Amino acid sequence: MLWAGRMRLGTFGILLMLVHASAACEFGPFPYRATGIVCRMTKPAALLLNQETAQVIQAAFRNAKFPNITGERSLRLLGKVAYELTNIQVNDLSIEQSEVELKENDAIHIAIKNVTAFFKGTLTYGYAGAWFLQLFHSVDFEIESSIDLQINIKLMCQKDQVAADASDCYLTFHKLTLHLQGDKEPGWLKQLFTDFISFTLKLVLKSEVCNEINFLAQVLANFVHDLAADFVRDKDISVDISLASVPLMKANYLESHHKGLVLYKNYSDVFSDSVFSPSLLTESRMLYFWLSEHILNSLASAAFLDKRLVLTIRGQKLQALFEMEDTEVQRKAVQMIFQGTSYNDSVAKVWSLAHPQISLQPEGTVVKSLVAVEVSILPPGEEPLMVLYMEKEITVTIQAAYAEKKLILHPLDSRIEFKVFKCTADPSGNDPSIRNFLQTMISVVGIPEVISRIEPALTSLMNSKGLNLFEIRNPEIITRKGYIIVQLDFSFPNHLLLDFLEKIL
């Protein structure tokens, strides 16, 4: 994969990820029912990304492989004049203006105006006169051109992913001037060759530049698909981002729909009851992501099966949990549980006993989980001794935010119900002081401690995929019954697309 860890997306790449034509894919009569992920990009985002078009066009011109151009012309009284242009390459290029338009249910129209391009190479010509006079010569040449480009990007679905067709490409020449050996004055020979080759040269330039643009569009489409797939993959857990339905292309936004099925070893994920509707998203922000509650539940199940929902706490962290307050009740409970053993010689293990259940509600993300806690002391030279074991059902509501390139999880109300409780200091379980202390400790310190471990882990995972390379402005994470919406504005880091193009060209 090409730089899978960094998000290098240009105009073509972002647009190709978001929408496709459905000619090569078939969807059922109710395609939205299988939609787990939706991405909507509004016109302001398209206009912002269009600023990167210049880099893509420059790359297309630079990387185009221009063939040698040969020709021959018979002139009355003068015999035949033959010519060949070789080693044609772009010497300089500048773009004055680029515009993008979303044509509803049709294509992405990109108009690039006033492209000034200078080509250089070698002209070899031969002249056989009527009186057997022969002239053969080779000179360096420069072609000065002024061009407008019109590109209509049609998108197709192949194998349930986006494929781009940018072959609907037109070049309009406002100027095409041939200079020989740096001479800017049009002599009769230069004028003769310009008249001969201008038509052929225009065809060659159009063909090669448009072919290269089409190639780049396809490469970027594949790259963006791979990039998106990598973003939702971590080791053995991944998300199927195959297209789930025909996307929408409106005058003000593009919208694509993806299956969002979680893939993990033999774990089988099935989903056909989505509540998505285009009316759930607005057009006020630049970028929207809609996620079904089913995806979060499936990811939690996969994380449980992969044995990721395990936490070990030792030393100062363990001390901070059990000494949250300096009271007689706390000191008594700690003494009874640890039997005077140092925290450095103790360990607490927390793990999930079953798949966590996630419910998305207007007040936040509700997580319900059956959790086990085991505290053991480690006497020097002896086997570990379990002094506390409990199973409890915890229900906690969490609100999420993203600020300063970090994920922030804020726990709200929580409920704890003990299912199993065993403590060596209270074999009968009749002493309520230890259980009451532990319940308070779990709700006040334990749950925030677990969440504080999850925050940097998820932030690090997202940053490893390149999220931190983007300037995200005013992100909002909104929960509703059965789904979550992430909406934001962003700035594009200019160097990323250039770095990507340099890698592939």
Coordinates of N, CA and C in Angstrom, one line a residue, residues 1 4-5 225-234 241 464-465:
M1 N 0.8 -1.2 0.0 CA 0.0 0.0 0.0 C 0.9 1.2 0.0
A4 N 0.2 3.9 3.6 CA -1.1 3.6 4.2 C -1.3 4.4 5.5
G5 N -0.2 4.8 6.2 CA -0.3 5.4 7.5 C -0.6 6.9 7.4
H225 N -9.5 4.0 -1.5 CA -10.2 2.8 -1.0 C -9.3 2.1 0.0
D226 N -8.1 1.8 -0.4 CA -7.1 1.1 0.5 C -6.9 1.9 1.7
L227 N -6.8 3.2 1.6 CA -6.5 4.1 2.8 C -7.7 4.0 3.7
A228 N -8.9 4.1 3.2 CA -10.1 4.0 4.1 C -10.2 2.7 4.8
A229 N -9.9 1.6 4.0 CA -9.9 0.3 4.6 C -8.9 0.1 5.7
D230 N -7.7 0.7 5.5 CA -6.7 0.6 6.5 C -7.1 1.4 7.7
F231 N -7.8 2.5 7.5 CA -8.1 3.4 8.7 C -9.1 2.6 9.6
V232 N -9.9 1.7 9.1 CA -10.8 1.0 9.9 C -10.3 -0.5 10.1
R233 N -9.0 -0.6 10.2 CA -8.5 -1.9 10.4 C -7.4 -1.8 11.5
D234 N -7.4 -2.8 12.4 CA -6.3 -2.8 13.4 C -6.1 -4.3 13.7
I241 N -15.9 -1.9 4.0 CA -16.4 -0.7 3.5 C -16.9 -0.8 2.1
S464 N -2.1 7.0 14.2 CA -1.3 6.1 13.4 C -1.8 5.9 12.0
K465 N -3.1 6.2 11.8 CA -3.7 6.2 10.5 C -3.6 7.6 9.8

